Coordinates of C-alpha atoms in Angstrom, one line a residue:
X1 CA -9.8 119.0 151.1
X2 CA -9.1 115.5 150.2
X3 CA -11.9 115.2 148.3
X4 CA -10.9 118.4 146.0
X5 CA -7.6 117.2 146.0
X6 CA -8.3 113.8 144.4
X7 CA -10.6 115.7 141.8
X8 CA -7.8 117.7 140.9
X9 CA -5.3 114.6 140.7
X10 CA -7.8 112.7 138.4
X11 CA -8.1 116.0 136.2
X12 CA -4.3 116.3 135.8
X13 CA -3.8 112.7 135.0
X14 CA -6.3 113.0 132.1
X15 CA -4.3 116.0 130.9
X16 CA -1.2 113.9 131.0
X17 CA -2.7 111.5 128.3
X18 CA -1.2 111.4 125.0
X19 CA -4.5 112.0 123.3
X20 CA -6.0 115.0 125.3
X21 CA -6.1 117.6 122.2
X22 CA -7.9 114.9 120.1
X23 CA -11.1 116.1 121.7
X24 CA -10.6 120.2 122.2
X25 CA -13.9 120.6 124.0
X26 CA -13.3 118.1 126.1
X27 CA -10.1 119.3 126.8
X28 CA -11.3 123.0 127.2
X29 CA -13.8 121.3 129.9
X30 CA -11.0 119.7 132.0
X31 CA -8.7 122.7 131.8
X32 CA -11.5 124.7 133.3
X33 CA -12.5 122.3 136.2
X34 CA -8.8 122.4 136.7
X35 CA -8.7 125.8 137.1
X36 CA -11.8 126.0 139.5
X37 CA -9.8 123.3 141.7
X38 CA -6.9 125.1 141.6
X39 CA -8.8 128.4 142.7
X40 CA -9.6 126.8 146.1
X41 CA -6.7 124.3 146.7
X42 CA -4.0 126.8 146.0
X43 CA -5.1 129.4 148.7
X44 CA -5.5 126.2 151.2
X45 CA -2.1 124.9 150.1
X46 CA -0.2 128.4 150.7
X47 CA -2.2 128.8 154.0
X48 CA -1.0 125.4 155.6
X49 CA 2.3 126.4 154.2
X50 CA 2.5 129.6 155.8
X51 CA 1.3 127.9 159.3
X52 CA 4.0 125.5 159.5
X53 CA 6.5 128.3 158.6
X54 CA 5.1 130.3 161.5
X55 CA 5.3 127.0 163.6
X56 CA 8.9 126.8 162.8
X57 CA 9.7 130.6 163.3
X58 CA 7.9 130.3 166.9
X59 CA 10.2 127.6 167.8
X60 CA 13.5 129.4 166.8
X61 CA 12.4 132.7 168.4
X62 CA 12.0 130.9 171.7
X63 CA 15.6 129.6 171.4
X64 CA 16.9 133.3 169.5
X65 CA 14.9 136.3 169.9
X66 CA 16.6 137.6 166.8
X67 CA 13.8 135.5 164.8
X68 CA 11.1 137.3 166.6
X69 CA 11.4 140.5 163.9
X70 CA 10.4 137.8 161.3
X71 CA 7.4 136.7 163.0
X72 CA 5.3 139.5 163.0
X73 CA 5.3 140.2 159.1
X74 CA 4.9 136.3 158.5
X75 CA 1.7 136.5 161.0
X76 CA 0.1 139.5 159.0
X77 CA 0.9 137.7 155.7
X78 CA -0.8 134.8 156.7
X79 CA -3.7 136.6 158.2
X80 CA -4.3 138.0 154.8
X81 CA -4.3 134.7 153.3
X82 CA -6.5 133.2 155.9
X83 CA -9.3 136.2 154.8
X84 CA -8.5 135.2 151.3
X85 CA -9.2 131.5 151.8
X86 CA -12.2 132.1 154.0
X87 CA -13.8 134.1 151.4
X88 CA -13.3 131.6 148.7
X89 CA -14.8 128.7 150.8
X90 CA -17.8 131.3 151.4
X91 CA -18.2 130.8 147.5
X92 CA -20.0 127.1 147.8
X93 CA -22.9 128.1 145.5
X94 CA -24.1 126.1 142.9
X95 CA -22.9 128.3 140.2
X96 CA -20.5 130.4 142.2
X97 CA -17.5 128.8 140.7
X98 CA -18.3 130.0 137.1
X99 CA -17.5 132.9 134.9
X100 CA -19.7 135.7 134.8
X101 CA -22.3 137.7 132.4
X102 CA -23.0 141.1 133.2
X103 CA -25.2 143.5 131.9
X104 CA -25.5 147.0 132.7
X105 CA -28.3 149.5 131.8
X106 CA -28.7 153.0 132.4
X107 CA -32.0 154.3 134.2
X108 CA -33.3 157.4 135.5
X109 CA -30.8 160.6 135.0
X110 CA -30.9 160.8 130.9
X111 CA -27.3 161.2 129.7
X112 CA -25.7 161.3 133.2
X113 CA -27.1 157.9 133.5
X114 CA -25.8 156.6 130.4
X115 CA -22.3 158.4 131.3
X116 CA -22.6 156.3 134.8
X117 CA -23.6 152.8 132.9
X118 CA -20.2 153.1 131.2
X119 CA -18.3 154.7 134.3
X120 CA -19.1 151.2 135.9
X121 CA -18.4 149.1 132.9
X122 CA -14.8 150.6 133.1
X123 CA -14.7 150.1 136.7
X124 CA -15.7 146.1 136.7
X125 CA -13.2 145.7 133.7
X126 CA -10.3 147.5 136.0
X127 CA -11.3 145.0 139.1
X128 CA -11.4 141.9 136.6
X129 CA -8.1 142.7 135.5
X130 CA -6.7 143.3 139.2
X131 CA -7.9 139.9 140.0
X132 CA -6.6 138.0 137.1
X133 CA -9.9 137.7 135.2
X134 CA -10.3 138.4 131.4
X135 CA -13.2 140.7 130.0
X136 CA -14.6 138.9 126.7
X137 CA -17.4 139.5 124.0
X138 CA -18.1 143.0 125.2
X139 CA -21.6 144.0 123.2
X140 CA -21.8 147.8 123.6
X141 CA -24.9 149.8 122.7
X142 CA -23.5 153.4 122.6
X143 CA -25.7 156.2 123.3
X144 CA -25.6 159.4 120.9
X145 CA -24.4 162.0 123.2
X146 CA -22.3 160.1 125.7
X147 CA -21.7 156.9 127.8
X148 CA -23.8 153.8 127.0
X149 CA -27.5 153.0 126.3
X150 CA -26.7 149.4 127.0
X151 CA -23.3 147.1 127.7
X152 CA -23.1 143.3 127.7
X153 CA -19.7 141.3 128.7
X154 CA -18.4 138.2 130.2
X155 CA -15.8 138.4 133.4
X156 CA -14.1 134.8 132.5
X157 CA -12.2 132.8 135.2
X158 CA -12.8 131.0 138.4
X159 CA -15.4 132.4 140.6
X160 CA -15.9 135.3 138.9
X161 CA -19.8 135.0 139.3
X162 CA -19.7 134.0 142.8
X163 CA -17.9 137.7 143.4
X164 CA -19.9 139.5 140.9
X165 CA -23.5 138.3 141.9
X166 CA -22.6 141.3 145.0
X167 CA -23.3 144.0 142.2
X168 CA -26.9 142.7 141.2
X169 CA -29.1 145.7 141.6
X170 CA -29.5 149.6 141.3
X171 CA -26.5 151.7 141.7
X172 CA -27.0 155.4 142.5
X173 CA -24.5 158.5 141.3
X174 CA -24.5 162.0 143.0
X175 CA -22.5 164.6 141.1
X176 CA -22.5 168.0 139.4
X177 CA -23.3 166.9 135.6
X178 CA -20.6 167.5 133.2
X179 CA -23.8 167.6 130.3
X180 CA -24.8 171.2 131.9
X181 CA -27.3 172.0 134.0
X182 CA -25.2 175.1 135.7
X183 CA -24.1 174.1 139.6
X184 CA -27.1 171.7 140.5
X185 CA -26.5 168.4 141.6
X186 CA -27.4 165.6 139.5
X187 CA -29.0 162.0 140.5
X188 CA -28.3 159.0 138.0
X189 CA -29.0 155.7 138.0
X190 CA -27.7 152.4 136.7
X191 CA -28.8 148.7 136.9
X192 CA -26.6 145.8 136.9
X193 CA -27.5 142.4 136.0
X194 CA -25.0 139.2 136.7
X195 CA -25.6 135.6 135.5
X196 CA -23.0 132.4 135.7
X197 CA -22.2 131.2 132.4
X198 CA -23.3 127.9 132.1
X199 CA -21.5 125.0 130.0
X200 CA -23.3 124.5 126.6
X201 CA -24.2 120.7 127.4
X202 CA -26.3 121.7 130.4
X203 CA -29.9 120.2 130.4
X204 CA -32.7 122.6 130.1
X205 CA -35.9 121.7 131.9
X206 CA -38.2 124.7 130.9
X207 CA -40.8 123.5 128.6
X208 CA -40.9 125.4 124.8
X209 CA -44.6 126.1 126.1
X210 CA -43.7 127.6 129.6
X211 CA -41.7 131.0 127.7
X212 CA -42.6 133.5 124.8
X213 CA -39.9 134.2 122.1
X214 CA -39.3 137.6 120.9
X215 CA -36.4 138.8 118.4
X216 CA -34.6 142.2 118.0
X217 CA -32.2 143.6 116.0
X218 CA -29.0 144.6 117.5
X219 CA -25.7 145.9 116.9
X220 CA -22.5 143.6 116.5
X221 CA -19.6 143.0 118.8
X222 CA -18.5 146.3 120.5
X223 CA -21.2 148.2 118.8
X224 CA -20.0 147.9 115.6
X225 CA -21.9 146.6 112.3
X226 CA -25.3 147.6 112.9
X227 CA -27.2 144.3 112.4
X228 CA -30.4 144.3 110.3
X229 CA -31.3 141.0 111.0
X230 CA -33.1 139.7 114.3
X231 CA -30.4 138.3 115.9
X232 CA -30.9 139.3 119.5
X233 CA -33.3 137.0 121.5
X234 CA -35.6 137.8 124.5
X235 CA -37.2 134.9 126.2
X236 CA -40.5 136.2 128.8
X237 CA -41.3 132.9 131.0
X238 CA -45.0 132.4 132.0
X239 CA -43.8 133.7 135.7
X240 CA -42.8 137.1 133.9
X241 CA -39.2 136.3 134.3
X242 CA -37.2 137.3 131.3
X243 CA -33.7 136.6 130.0
X244 CA -32.2 138.0 126.5
X245 CA -29.0 137.5 124.6
X246 CA -27.7 139.6 121.9
X247 CA -23.9 138.5 122.1
X248 CA -23.5 137.0 118.8
X249 CA -24.8 137.3 115.5
X250 CA -26.6 133.7 115.2
X251 CA -30.1 134.0 116.5
X252 CA -29.9 130.2 117.2
X253 CA -27.0 130.6 119.4
X254 CA -28.3 133.5 121.3
X255 CA -31.5 131.9 121.9
X256 CA -29.3 128.7 123.3
X257 CA -27.8 131.3 125.5
X258 CA -30.8 133.2 126.7
X259 CA -32.3 130.0 127.8
X260 CA -29.5 129.2 130.0
X261 CA -30.1 132.6 131.5
X262 CA -33.5 131.9 132.0
X263 CA -33.0 128.8 133.9
X264 CA -30.6 130.3 136.0
X265 CA -32.9 132.8 136.9
X266 CA -35.8 130.6 137.6
X267 CA -33.4 128.8 139.9
X268 CA -32.3 131.9 141.6
X269 CA -36.2 132.7 142.4
X270 CA -36.1 129.2 144.1
X271 CA -33.1 129.8 146.3
X272 CA -34.5 133.4 147.4
X273 CA -37.6 131.6 148.6
X274 CA -35.4 129.4 150.2
X275 CA -33.5 131.9 151.9
X276 CA -36.6 133.7 153.0
X277 CA -36.2 136.8 150.7
X278 CA -38.9 138.9 149.2
X279 CA -39.0 137.9 146.2
X280 CA -40.4 139.4 142.8
X281 CA -39.0 138.7 139.4
X282 CA -35.0 137.9 139.7
X283 CA -34.1 140.2 136.9
X284 CA -36.7 142.8 138.0
X285 CA -34.5 145.6 139.3
X286 CA -38.2 147.5 140.2
X287 CA -38.1 151.2 138.7
X288 CA -34.0 152.0 138.1
X289 CA -34.8 155.4 140.2
X290 CA -34.7 156.3 143.7
X291 CA -35.3 154.3 146.5
X292 CA -34.5 151.3 144.8
X293 CA -30.8 151.5 144.8
X294 CA -28.4 149.0 146.4
X295 CA -25.3 151.4 146.6
X296 CA -25.0 155.1 146.6
X297 CA -21.8 157.1 144.9
X298 CA -21.4 160.4 145.9
X299 CA -19.2 162.9 144.3
X300 CA -20.9 166.3 145.6
X301 CA -21.3 167.8 148.2
X302 CA -19.0 165.4 149.4
X303 CA -17.4 162.0 148.6
X304 CA -18.9 158.7 149.9
X305 CA -19.9 155.5 148.6
X306 CA -22.2 153.5 150.7
X307 CA -23.7 150.2 150.5
X308 CA -27.4 150.5 151.2
X309 CA -28.7 146.9 151.5
X310 CA -29.9 145.8 155.0
X311 CA -27.0 144.0 157.1
X312 CA -24.2 145.2 155.0
X313 CA -22.7 148.3 156.5
X314 CA -19.7 149.1 154.3
X315 CA -19.0 152.7 153.6
X316 CA -15.8 155.0 152.3
X317 CA -15.0 158.2 151.3
X318 CA -12.7 156.8 148.5
X319 CA -15.1 157.4 145.7
X320 CA -12.2 157.8 142.8
X321 CA -10.7 154.6 143.9
X322 CA -14.0 152.1 144.1
X323 CA -15.1 153.8 140.6
X324 CA -11.2 152.7 139.6
X325 CA -12.3 149.1 140.4
X326 CA -11.8 148.5 144.1
X327 CA -14.8 146.8 145.0
X328 CA -13.4 144.3 147.1
X329 CA -14.7 145.7 150.5
X330 CA -18.6 145.7 149.3
X331 CA -18.2 142.2 147.5
X332 CA -16.3 140.7 151.0
X333 CA -18.9 142.2 153.2
X334 CA -21.9 140.5 150.9
X335 CA -20.1 137.2 150.9
X336 CA -19.9 137.3 154.9
X337 CA -23.5 138.5 155.0
X338 CA -24.7 136.0 153.0
X339 CA -23.0 132.9 154.5
X340 CA -24.5 134.0 157.9
X341 CA -27.8 134.2 156.2
X342 CA -27.2 130.7 154.7
X343 CA -26.1 129.3 158.1
X344 CA -29.1 130.8 160.0
X345 CA -31.4 128.9 157.6
X346 CA -29.4 125.8 157.8
X347 CA -29.9 126.1 161.9
X348 CA -33.6 126.1 161.3

């Protein structure tokens, strides 16, 4: 932690300089780096302070039993702080500390799938709010009957990507459809893709000849003002990996953003190979249908949310609580599983 503390000291010194705001872009970068440092250091400092307090209480309790009643809640609080810090240090990946770009698309299930995609969009927005993140740059393509045909947004704040990477994949919903069909259970699917938001000055190492550029028309922010120009950009790499951006009205900016996304996906494929995972296209969830899901949300005939990935045995009957944004137990289980797997690879 000494190295991180030294970096924070340097950043705070820059922030205190009289001409700090003369270069707004540089100032924004410094503030962002400082937030990332504090996201790791503050939990550590709070945990250290709690440990010192507990040590002092224990010494007092040896002399006066009245202090024993204060010791138990302090220990419980410290345990919670330790778990939070433990999760924080598990997010040591190259881009884990960055903000997240999230895309949700409905799959099999028709209108129910579009409605499910919107339910997940709201749920992640609530999760972000609970954890001090902000949701920005929403790009919503509404479905004609209900729900969304596609939605992209950013979750902004330190380590948003570190947490949200656990949600990548196909999600499955089982319920009685509110859109007709009697009392028959309807199964619907939605796919979630998550990428880190990379800085504008990142070096792009992909050759222009290695990908194809496609453009398409798209709605503006929030699904408003249908854009008749071809501002959306889709890049198709020679490996088959794709990236697209439609968040802004500038084709040039969307292409630059799509290039960063494509580079991140290519890096992720290499990381998956290193970890020994079965690799196809990073952004390919396969068919967004039965048999490919990472998590199931069952509302009828019983209530259950269950993670279906190997090595992550997490389930809860509190479906409404999860769909209200409480994804923590699933995210935490994923991070612990990923860390354990990474340690095994390093030990080889």
